[in-house]
CSV table of C-alpha atoms in Angstrom, one decimal:
chain,number,residue,atom,x,y,z
A,1,MET,CA,-43.0,17.5,-28.5
A,2,THR,CA,-45.7,20.0,-29.7
A,3,PRO,CA,-49.0,18.8,-31.2
A,4,LEU,CA,-47.7,20.1,-34.6
A,5,HIS,CA,-44.6,18.0,-34.3
A,6,GLN,CA,-46.6,15.0,-33.2
A,7,ALA,CA,-48.9,15.5,-36.2
A,8,HIS,CA,-45.9,15.7,-38.6
A,9,ARG,CA,-44.4,12.6,-37.1
A,10,HIS,CA,-47.7,10.7,-37.4
A,11,VAL,CA,-48.0,11.7,-41.1
A,12,GLY,CA,-44.4,10.8,-41.7
A,13,ASP,CA,-44.8,7.4,-40.1
A,14,LEU,CA,-48.0,6.7,-42.0
A,15,ALA,CA,-46.3,7.6,-45.3
A,16,HIS,CA,-43.3,5.4,-44.4
A,17,ARG,CA,-45.6,2.4,-43.7
A,18,VAL,CA,-47.5,2.8,-46.9
A,19,SER,CA,-44.3,3.1,-49.0
A,20,ASN,CA,-42.9,0.1,-47.3
A,21,ARG,CA,-46.1,-1.9,-48.0
A,22,LEU,CA,-46.0,-0.9,-51.7
A,23,LEU,CA,-42.4,-1.9,-52.1
A,24,ARG,CA,-43.1,-5.3,-50.5
A,25,LEU,CA,-46.1,-5.9,-52.8
A,26,GLN,CA,-43.9,-5.0,-55.8
A,27,HIS,CA,-41.3,-7.6,-54.5
A,28,GLU,CA,-44.0,-10.2,-54.1
A,29,ARG,CA,-45.1,-9.7,-57.7
A,30,HIS,CA,-41.6,-10.2,-58.9
A,31,LEU,CA,-41.4,-13.5,-56.9
A,32,ASP,CA,-44.6,-14.6,-58.7
A,33,LEU,CA,-42.6,-14.5,-62.0
A,34,LEU,CA,-39.9,-16.8,-60.7
A,35,GLU,CA,-39.9,-20.6,-61.3
A,36,PRO,CA,-41.0,-22.5,-58.2
A,37,GLY,CA,-38.2,-24.2,-56.5
A,38,ALA,CA,-36.6,-24.8,-53.1
A,39,TRP,CA,-37.0,-21.0,-52.3
A,40,SER,CA,-40.8,-21.5,-52.5
A,41,ASP,CA,-40.6,-23.5,-49.2
A,42,PHE,CA,-39.6,-20.4,-47.4
A,43,ARG,CA,-41.9,-17.9,-49.0
A,44,GLY,CA,-44.2,-16.3,-46.4
A,45,LEU,CA,-42.3,-17.8,-43.4
A,46,LEU,CA,-41.1,-14.3,-42.5
A,47,PRO,CA,-41.4,-11.0,-44.5
A,48,THR,CA,-37.6,-11.1,-45.2
A,49,SER,CA,-37.4,-14.9,-45.9
A,50,ALA,CA,-37.4,-14.6,-49.7
A,51,ALA,CA,-36.0,-11.1,-49.9
A,52,LEU,CA,-32.8,-12.1,-51.6
A,53,VAL,CA,-33.7,-15.1,-53.7
A,54,GLY,CA,-34.6,-13.0,-56.7
A,55,CYS,CA,-31.0,-11.7,-57.0
A,56,ARG,CA,-28.6,-13.3,-59.5
A,57,GLY,CA,-25.0,-14.2,-58.8
A,58,VAL,CA,-22.7,-13.6,-61.7
A,59,GLU,CA,-19.1,-15.0,-62.0
A,60,ARG,CA,-17.0,-11.9,-61.9
A,61,ALA,CA,-14.6,-10.0,-59.7
A,62,ALA,CA,-16.0,-8.8,-56.4
A,63,THR,CA,-17.2,-5.2,-56.4
A,64,THR,CA,-19.2,-4.7,-53.1
A,65,VAL,CA,-19.6,-5.3,-49.5
A,66,HIS,CA,-23.3,-5.5,-48.8
A,67,LEU,CA,-24.3,-4.5,-45.3
A,68,LEU,CA,-27.9,-5.5,-44.4
A,69,LEU,CA,-29.7,-3.5,-41.8
A,70,PRO,CA,-33.3,-3.3,-40.5
A,71,PRO,CA,-35.1,0.0,-41.1
A,72,LEU,CA,-32.6,2.9,-40.7
A,73,THR,CA,-33.1,6.4,-39.3
A,74,SER,CA,-30.6,9.1,-38.3
A,75,ALA,CA,-31.6,8.5,-34.6
A,76,SER,CA,-30.6,4.8,-34.9
A,77,VAL,CA,-27.0,5.4,-36.1
A,78,PHE,CA,-25.4,4.6,-32.8
A,79,ALA,CA,-24.3,1.5,-30.8
A,80,GLY,CA,-24.9,-1.7,-32.9
A,81,VAL,CA,-25.8,0.1,-36.1
A,82,ARG,CA,-22.8,2.4,-35.8
A,83,THR,CA,-20.6,-0.6,-35.2
A,84,ALA,CA,-22.0,-2.4,-38.2
A,85,VAL,CA,-21.4,0.6,-40.5
A,86,VAL,CA,-17.9,1.2,-39.3
A,87,ALA,CA,-16.9,-2.5,-39.5
A,88,SER,CA,-18.4,-2.9,-43.0
A,89,ALA,CA,-16.8,0.2,-44.3
A,90,GLY,CA,-13.5,-0.8,-42.8
A,91,LEU,CA,-13.8,-4.2,-44.5
A,92,ALA,CA,-14.7,-2.6,-47.8
A,93,HIS,CA,-11.7,-0.3,-47.7
A,94,ARG,CA,-9.3,-3.2,-46.9
A,95,LEU,CA,-10.7,-5.2,-49.8
A,96,GLY,CA,-10.8,-2.2,-52.2
A,97,LEU,CA,-14.6,-2.6,-52.6
A,98,ASP,CA,-17.7,-0.4,-52.5
A,99,LEU,CA,-20.1,-0.4,-49.5
A,100,ARG,CA,-23.8,-0.9,-50.2
A,101,ILE,CA,-26.1,-0.4,-47.3
A,102,ILE,CA,-29.3,-2.4,-47.7
A,103,THR,CA,-32.3,-1.7,-45.5
A,104,PHE,CA,-35.6,-3.5,-45.4
A,105,ALA,CA,-37.6,-0.4,-45.7
A,106,PRO,CA,-37.9,2.5,-48.2
A,107,ASP,CA,-34.6,4.2,-48.9
A,108,PRO,CA,-33.3,6.2,-45.8
A,109,SER,CA,-34.0,9.9,-45.8
A,110,ARG,CA,-31.4,12.3,-47.1
A,111,HIS,CA,-30.6,13.3,-43.6
A,112,THR,CA,-30.0,9.7,-42.6
A,113,ARG,CA,-27.8,9.0,-45.6
A,114,ALA,CA,-25.8,12.1,-44.8
A,115,ALA,CA,-25.3,10.9,-41.2
A,116,VAL,CA,-24.1,7.5,-42.3
A,117,THR,CA,-21.7,8.7,-44.9
A,118,ASN,CA,-20.3,11.3,-42.5
A,119,LEU,CA,-19.8,8.4,-40.0
A,120,VAL,CA,-17.9,6.5,-42.7
A,121,HIS,CA,-15.9,9.5,-43.6
A,122,THR,CA,-14.8,10.3,-40.0
A,123,GLU,CA,-14.3,6.8,-38.7
A,124,THR,CA,-12.8,4.9,-41.7
A,125,ASP,CA,-10.7,5.5,-44.8
A,126,LEU,CA,-13.4,4.5,-47.2
A,127,ALA,CA,-14.3,7.4,-49.6
A,128,ARG,CA,-17.8,8.9,-49.3
A,129,GLU,CA,-18.5,8.2,-53.0
A,130,ARG,CA,-18.0,4.5,-52.4
A,131,VAL,CA,-21.1,4.3,-50.2
A,132,SER,CA,-24.5,3.7,-51.6
A,133,PHE,CA,-28.0,2.8,-50.3
A,134,ARG,CA,-30.6,0.3,-51.5
A,135,GLY,CA,-34.0,-0.8,-50.3
A,136,GLY,CA,-34.1,-4.5,-49.5
A,137,TRP,CA,-37.4,-4.9,-51.3
A,138,THR,CA,-36.0,-3.6,-54.6
A,139,LEU,CA,-33.3,-6.2,-55.1
A,140,SER,CA,-35.2,-8.8,-57.0
A,141,GLY,CA,-33.9,-9.1,-60.6
A,142,THR,CA,-30.5,-7.4,-59.8
A,143,ASP,CA,-27.1,-8.9,-60.3
A,144,PHE,CA,-24.2,-9.2,-57.9
A,145,SER,CA,-20.8,-10.8,-58.0
A,146,THR,CA,-20.6,-14.3,-56.5
A,147,ARG,CA,-17.3,-13.0,-54.9
A,148,ASP,CA,-19.1,-10.1,-53.2
A,149,ILE,CA,-19.2,-10.0,-49.4
A,150,TRP,CA,-22.5,-10.0,-47.4
A,151,VAL,CA,-22.6,-8.6,-43.8
A,152,PRO,CA,-25.9,-9.2,-41.9
A,153,THR,CA,-26.0,-8.0,-38.3
A,154,TYR,CA,-29.6,-8.4,-37.2
A,155,TRP,CA,-31.3,-11.8,-37.1
A,156,SER,CA,-34.0,-11.0,-39.7
A,157,THR,CA,-31.4,-9.9,-42.2
A,158,ALA,CA,-29.2,-12.9,-41.4
A,159,HIS,CA,-32.2,-15.1,-42.0
A,160,ALA,CA,-32.7,-13.6,-45.4
A,161,VAL,CA,-29.1,-14.4,-46.2
A,162,ASP,CA,-29.4,-17.9,-44.8
A,163,VAL,CA,-32.4,-18.7,-47.1
A,164,ALA,CA,-30.4,-17.3,-50.1
A,165,CYS,CA,-27.5,-19.5,-49.2
A,166,ARG,CA,-29.7,-22.6,-48.8
A,167,VAL,CA,-31.1,-22.2,-52.3
A,168,GLY,CA,-27.7,-21.5,-53.8
A,169,THR,CA,-28.0,-17.7,-54.5
A,170,ILE,CA,-25.2,-16.8,-52.1
A,171,ASP,CA,-22.1,-18.7,-50.9
A,172,PRO,CA,-22.1,-18.9,-47.1
A,173,ALA,CA,-18.3,-18.6,-47.2
A,174,ARG,CA,-18.8,-15.0,-48.5
A,175,VAL,CA,-20.9,-14.1,-45.5
A,176,ALA,CA,-19.4,-12.3,-42.4
A,177,TYR,CA,-22.2,-12.4,-39.7
A,178,LEU,CA,-21.6,-9.5,-37.3
A,179,VAL,CA,-23.1,-11.0,-34.1
A,180,GLN,CA,-24.0,-8.3,-31.5
A,181,ASP,CA,-26.5,-10.1,-29.2
A,182,TYR,CA,-28.2,-13.4,-28.6
A,183,GLU,CA,-31.3,-12.4,-30.5
A,184,PRO,CA,-33.6,-15.4,-30.0
A,185,ASP,CA,-34.2,-13.9,-26.6
A,186,PHE,CA,-35.9,-11.0,-28.2
A,187,LEU,CA,-38.7,-13.4,-29.3
A,188,PRO,CA,-38.9,-16.3,-26.9
A,189,ASN,CA,-40.8,-19.5,-27.6
A,190,SER,CA,-41.7,-18.6,-31.2
A,191,THR,CA,-41.0,-19.4,-34.9
A,192,GLU,CA,-38.9,-16.2,-35.0
A,193,ALA,CA,-36.8,-17.4,-32.1
A,194,SER,CA,-36.1,-20.7,-33.8
A,195,LEU,CA,-35.1,-19.0,-37.1
A,196,ALA,CA,-32.9,-16.5,-35.2
A,197,ALA,CA,-31.1,-19.3,-33.5
A,198,ALA,CA,-30.6,-21.1,-36.8
A,199,THR,CA,-28.6,-18.1,-38.2
A,200,TYR,CA,-25.7,-18.8,-35.8
A,201,GLU,CA,-25.3,-22.3,-37.3
A,202,ALA,CA,-25.8,-21.4,-41.0
A,203,GLY,CA,-22.1,-21.8,-41.9
A,204,PHE,CA,-21.3,-18.1,-41.9
A,205,ARG,CA,-18.1,-16.6,-40.7
A,206,LEU,CA,-19.0,-15.3,-37.2
A,207,VAL,CA,-17.5,-12.0,-36.0
A,208,VAL,CA,-18.6,-11.4,-32.4
A,209,ASN,CA,-18.9,-8.1,-30.5
A,210,SER,CA,-17.1,-8.7,-27.2
A,211,ARG,CA,-15.8,-11.6,-25.1
A,212,PRO,CA,-18.8,-11.6,-22.7
A,213,LEU,CA,-21.2,-12.1,-25.6
A,214,HIS,CA,-19.0,-14.8,-27.1
A,215,ALA,CA,-19.0,-16.6,-23.7
A,216,PHE,CA,-22.7,-16.5,-23.5
A,217,LEU,CA,-23.1,-17.8,-27.1
A,218,GLN,CA,-20.8,-20.7,-26.3
A,219,THR,CA,-23.3,-21.8,-23.6
A,220,GLN,CA,-26.2,-21.7,-26.0
A,221,ILE,CA,-24.6,-23.1,-29.2
A,222,GLY,CA,-21.2,-24.7,-28.4
A,223,SER,CA,-18.4,-24.2,-30.9
A,224,LEU,CA,-18.2,-20.7,-32.3
A,225,ALA,CA,-15.8,-18.3,-33.7
A,226,ASP,CA,-12.3,-18.5,-32.3
A,227,ASP,CA,-10.8,-15.7,-30.2
A,228,ALA,CA,-9.3,-14.0,-33.3
A,229,ALA,CA,-12.8,-13.1,-34.4
A,230,ILE,CA,-13.9,-11.4,-31.2
A,231,PHE,CA,-13.6,-7.6,-31.1
A,232,ARG,CA,-14.1,-5.1,-28.3
A,233,PRO,CA,-17.1,-2.8,-28.5
A,234,GLU,CA,-16.5,0.5,-30.3
A,235,LEU,CA,-16.5,2.7,-27.3
A,236,ASP,CA,-15.6,6.4,-27.8
A,237,VAL,CA,-12.3,6.3,-26.1
A,238,ALA,CA,-11.4,10.0,-26.6
A,239,ARG,CA,-14.6,11.2,-25.0
A,240,LEU,CA,-14.3,8.6,-22.2
A,241,ARG,CA,-10.8,9.9,-21.4
A,242,ALA,CA,-12.1,13.5,-21.4
A,243,ALA,CA,-15.0,12.5,-19.1
A,244,ALA,CA,-12.6,10.9,-16.7
A,245,GLU,CA,-10.5,14.0,-16.6
A,246,ARG,CA,-13.5,16.2,-15.8
A,247,ARG,CA,-14.8,14.0,-12.9
A,248,SER,CA,-15.3,15.8,-9.6
A,249,ARG,CA,-16.5,14.7,-6.2
A,250,THR,CA,-19.5,16.1,-4.2
A,251,GLY,CA,-21.0,15.3,-0.9
A,252,THR,CA,-24.0,13.7,-2.6
A,253,ALA,CA,-23.8,10.4,-4.3
A,254,ARG,CA,-25.0,11.0,-7.9
A,255,VAL,CA,-26.9,7.9,-9.2
A,256,ALA,CA,-28.0,7.7,-12.8
A,257,PHE,CA,-30.4,5.2,-14.2
A,258,TYR,CA,-30.4,4.2,-17.9
A,259,GLY,CA,-34.1,4.1,-18.1
A,260,ARG,CA,-35.8,3.3,-21.3
A,261,PRO,CA,-39.5,2.2,-20.7
A,262,GLY,CA,-39.9,1.5,-24.4
A,263,LYS,CA,-37.2,-1.2,-24.5
A,264,PRO,CA,-38.2,-4.3,-22.6
A,265,ARG,CA,-34.7,-5.7,-22.6
A,266,ASN,CA,-33.6,-2.7,-20.5
A,267,ALA,CA,-36.0,-3.8,-17.7
A,268,PHE,CA,-37.3,-0.3,-16.8
A,269,SER,CA,-39.8,-1.4,-14.1
A,270,LEU,CA,-37.2,-3.7,-12.5
A,271,GLY,CA,-34.7,-0.8,-12.4
A,272,VAL,CA,-37.2,1.5,-10.8
A,273,ALA,CA,-38.0,-1.1,-8.1
A,274,ALA,CA,-34.3,-1.5,-7.5
A,275,LEU,CA,-33.9,2.3,-7.0
A,276,ARG,CA,-36.8,2.2,-4.5
A,277,VAL,CA,-34.9,-0.5,-2.6
A,278,ALA,CA,-31.7,1.5,-2.7
A,279,ASN,CA,-33.5,4.7,-1.5
A,280,ARG,CA,-35.0,2.9,1.4
A,281,GLN,CA,-31.8,1.1,2.4
A,282,GLN,CA,-29.5,4.1,2.0
A,283,LYS,CA,-28.3,5.3,5.5
A,284,THR,CA,-25.0,7.0,5.2
A,285,GLY,CA,-25.6,10.0,2.9
A,286,ALA,CA,-27.7,11.8,0.4
A,287,ILE,CA,-28.3,10.4,-3.1
A,288,ASP,CA,-29.4,12.3,-6.1
A,289,TYR,CA,-31.3,10.1,-8.7
A,290,THR,CA,-31.5,11.0,-12.4
A,291,SER,CA,-32.8,8.9,-15.4
A,292,VAL,CA,-31.5,9.2,-18.9
A,293,GLY,CA,-32.2,7.3,-22.2
A,294,GLN,CA,-35.8,7.9,-22.8
A,295,ARG,CA,-38.2,10.6,-21.5
A,296,HIS,CA,-40.7,9.5,-18.8
A,297,ALA,CA,-42.7,11.0,-16.0
A,298,THR,CA,-41.0,11.9,-12.7
A,299,ILE,CA,-41.2,8.9,-10.3
A,300,ASP,CA,-41.4,9.1,-6.5
A,301,LEU,CA,-39.0,6.6,-5.1
A,302,GLY,CA,-40.3,7.0,-1.5
A,303,GLY,CA,-40.1,9.6,1.2
A,304,GLY,CA,-40.3,12.4,-1.3
A,305,THR,CA,-37.1,11.3,-3.2
A,306,LEU,CA,-37.7,11.8,-6.9
A,307,LEU,CA,-36.3,10.1,-10.0
A,308,ARG,CA,-36.3,12.8,-12.7
A,309,SER,CA,-35.9,12.0,-16.3
A,310,ARG,CA,-33.6,14.0,-18.7
A,311,GLY,CA,-34.6,11.8,-21.6
A,312,GLN,CA,-32.3,11.0,-24.5
A,313,LEU,CA,-29.1,13.0,-24.5
A,314,SER,CA,-26.9,14.1,-27.4
A,315,TRP,CA,-23.8,12.1,-28.1
A,316,GLN,CA,-21.5,14.7,-26.4
A,317,GLY,CA,-24.2,15.3,-23.8
A,318,TRP,CA,-24.0,11.6,-22.7
A,319,PHE,CA,-20.2,11.9,-22.0
A,320,ASP,CA,-20.7,15.2,-20.2
A,321,PHE,CA,-23.3,13.5,-18.0
A,322,LEU,CA,-21.0,10.6,-17.2
A,323,ALA,CA,-18.5,13.0,-15.8
A,324,GLU,CA,-21.1,14.1,-13.3
A,325,THR,CA,-22.3,10.5,-12.4
A,326,ASP,CA,-20.8,8.4,-9.5
A,327,VAL,CA,-22.9,5.3,-10.1
A,328,LEU,CA,-24.9,4.2,-13.1
A,329,LEU,CA,-27.6,1.5,-12.9
A,330,SER,CA,-28.0,0.0,-16.4
A,331,LEU,CA,-29.9,-3.2,-17.1
A,332,GLN,CA,-29.7,-5.4,-20.2
A,333,LEU,CA,-31.5,-8.7,-20.1
A,334,THR,CA,-29.8,-10.0,-23.3
A,335,PRO,CA,-26.0,-10.5,-23.6
A,336,HIS,CA,-25.4,-7.6,-25.9
A,337,PRO,CA,-22.4,-5.5,-24.8
A,338,SER,CA,-24.6,-2.6,-23.8
A,339,HIS,CA,-22.5,0.6,-23.9
A,340,PRO,CA,-23.8,2.6,-20.9
A,341,PRO,CA,-22.3,0.4,-18.1
A,342,LEU,CA,-19.1,-0.1,-20.1
A,343,ASP,CA,-18.8,3.7,-20.6
A,344,ALA,CA,-19.4,4.4,-16.9
A,345,VAL,CA,-16.6,2.0,-15.8
A,346,ALA,CA,-14.2,3.1,-18.5
A,347,SER,CA,-14.6,6.8,-17.7
A,348,GLY,CA,-13.7,6.1,-14.0
A,349,GLY,CA,-17.2,5.7,-12.6
A,350,ARG,CA,-19.0,2.7,-11.1
A,351,ALA,CA,-21.8,0.7,-12.6
A,352,VAL,CA,-24.5,-1.8,-11.5
A,353,THR,CA,-26.0,-4.2,-14.0
A,354,ASN,CA,-27.7,-7.6,-14.0
A,355,GLU,CA,-25.6,-10.7,-14.1
A,356,LEU,CA,-26.2,-13.0,-17.1
A,357,GLY,CA,-24.8,-16.5,-17.2
A,358,GLY,CA,-21.7,-15.5,-15.2
A,359,THR,CA,-20.4,-13.3,-18.1
A,360,ARG,CA,-20.3,-9.8,-16.4
A,361,GLY,CA,-19.3,-10.0,-12.7
A,362,HIS,CA,-15.6,-10.6,-13.4
A,363,LEU,CA,-15.1,-7.7,-15.8
A,364,SER,CA,-14.1,-4.9,-13.4
A,365,PRO,CA,-14.0,-4.2,-9.7
A,366,ARG,CA,-15.9,-1.0,-10.6
A,367,LEU,CA,-18.8,-3.1,-12.1
A,368,ILE,CA,-21.2,-4.9,-9.8
A,369,ALA,CA,-23.3,-7.6,-11.5
A,370,ALA,CA,-26.2,-8.6,-9.4
A,371,PRO,CA,-29.1,-11.1,-9.9
A,372,SER,CA,-32.1,-9.7,-11.8
A,373,ASP,CA,-34.0,-9.0,-8.6
A,374,PRO,CA,-35.0,-5.7,-7.1
A,375,SER,CA,-33.6,-6.5,-3.7
A,376,ASP,CA,-30.2,-7.6,-5.0
A,377,LEU,CA,-29.9,-4.8,-7.5
A,378,GLY,CA,-31.0,-2.2,-5.0
A,379,ALA,CA,-28.4,-3.5,-2.5
A,380,ALA,CA,-25.8,-3.3,-5.2
A,381,VAL,CA,-26.6,0.3,-5.9
A,382,VAL,CA,-26.1,1.1,-2.2
A,383,GLU,CA,-22.9,-0.8,-2.1
A,384,ALA,CA,-21.6,1.0,-5.2
A,385,CYS,CA,-22.4,4.4,-3.6
A,386,GLU,CA,-20.6,3.4,-0.4
A,387,ARG,CA,-17.5,2.4,-2.4
A,388,ALA,CA,-17.7,5.6,-4.3
A,389,ARG,CA,-17.7,7.6,-1.1
A,390,ALA,CA,-14.9,5.6,0.5
A,391,ASP,CA,-12.6,5.6,-2.6
A,392,ASP,CA,-10.3,8.5,-2.4
A,393,SER,CA,-8.2,7.5,-5.4
A,394,GLU,CA,-8.4,9.5,-8.5
A,395,ALA,CA,-11.0,8.2,-11.0
A,396,THR,CA,-9.2,7.8,-14.3
A,397,TYR,CA,-9.9,6.3,-17.7
A,398,ASP,CA,-9.6,2.5,-17.4
A,399,GLY,CA,-7.9,1.3,-20.7
A,400,SER,CA,-7.3,-2.2,-19.3
A,401,PHE,CA,-11.0,-2.7,-18.8
A,402,VAL,CA,-11.7,-1.7,-22.4
A,403,GLU,CA,-8.9,-4.0,-23.7
A,404,SER,CA,-10.3,-7.0,-21.8
A,405,LEU,CA,-13.5,-6.9,-23.8
A,406,GLY,CA,-11.9,-8.1,-27.1
A,407,ARG,CA,-9.3,-7.4,-29.8
A,408,PRO,CA,-9.3,-4.1,-31.6
A,409,LEU,CA,-11.9,-4.1,-34.4
A,410,GLY,CA,-9.2,-3.1,-36.9
A,411,SER,CA,-7.1,-6.2,-36.1
A,412,VAL,CA,-10.1,-8.4,-36.6
A,413,LEU,CA,-10.9,-6.7,-39.9
A,414,ASP,CA,-7.4,-7.1,-41.1
A,415,GLU,CA,-7.5,-10.9,-40.6
A,416,LEU,CA,-11.1,-11.2,-42.0
A,417,ALA,CA,-10.1,-9.2,-45.1
A,418,THR,CA,-7.1,-11.5,-45.7
A,419,SER,CA,-9.2,-14.6,-45.4
A,420,LEU,CA,-11.8,-13.2,-47.8
A,421,ALA,CA,-9.4,-11.8,-50.4
């Protein structure tokens, strides 16, 4: 990034923070005009705690599915955000309703809105004109139907809905909570962690992204959504099939690392240590190491072997890269169904990840789940390379692996729409 680009980004970030602060102050002034009540107990607990209590429910036919998201940029419209947009748009279409995307930030940029509406257009049957955007701090004083549907997908937005339900603004039976991780682990031993955990037991309809996540949630909470409300991750099957078809073998084991130093839950330093172990223990052939996900400096893994970073890839570039990768090391310290190792296995490659509560190791023979320790993970990388060299069978797309992760999202939405109609 050039100094000029860095300066532009800095100015843009500053303007965004100032705008967000002004909108929140405006929201707080509106709350000052409300009659004190049960909602007052939650004011100031978190920035989003009282975000929805200024709305008014009106008895009329439903008009809208409200998807609540944290701040949204065009670069964030992938993985969990992409799943939330596609699921909410699919639900809105099935119910004949509009989709309103609410973000707790200033309105998304024109480029971001275009990216989201294009996603809706290409992945669902909901018309573009039925998609709108609204800042979460501008909702005070607005009306909505008591029959509308609310879809939170991140804990701070689910907390805002939880408070609105507790004070009678929203009916919890009209909330479909799209659960995509165990988010108290983002913020351990804190008020935020306690509030995040409370959202899973707020009386919402829980819709869970993948069977492994559901299994982990069961160990933390107990009774949860039944199997009918568990859907498989929205993997790009067409591109995964194409990547499997393009796979080729070389004399060198090609090891990739999903390395994101800016995301603690991806355990960057742990992954680097594991690769150093693998590099030292490897005896039977050459290994080429490449990092993707987030740009970082080249790292010496020992003996002059280098881990070079390609940074963040384009969507198509990621699948092209998979076709050239034999083993992917991808760590995720929370139970979110992280796409990189799933993509690697589905496209005919092999993956190494960290085990988490016994939810990952059984998923596929091509996925090794090792303890979160450099020695164990490094040994697993070596083992995966040896298996890749010894396996002469054709690496093909693994549809059975994808299907084992949950039901098709469309089937889950069909049943959810029927229950909400």
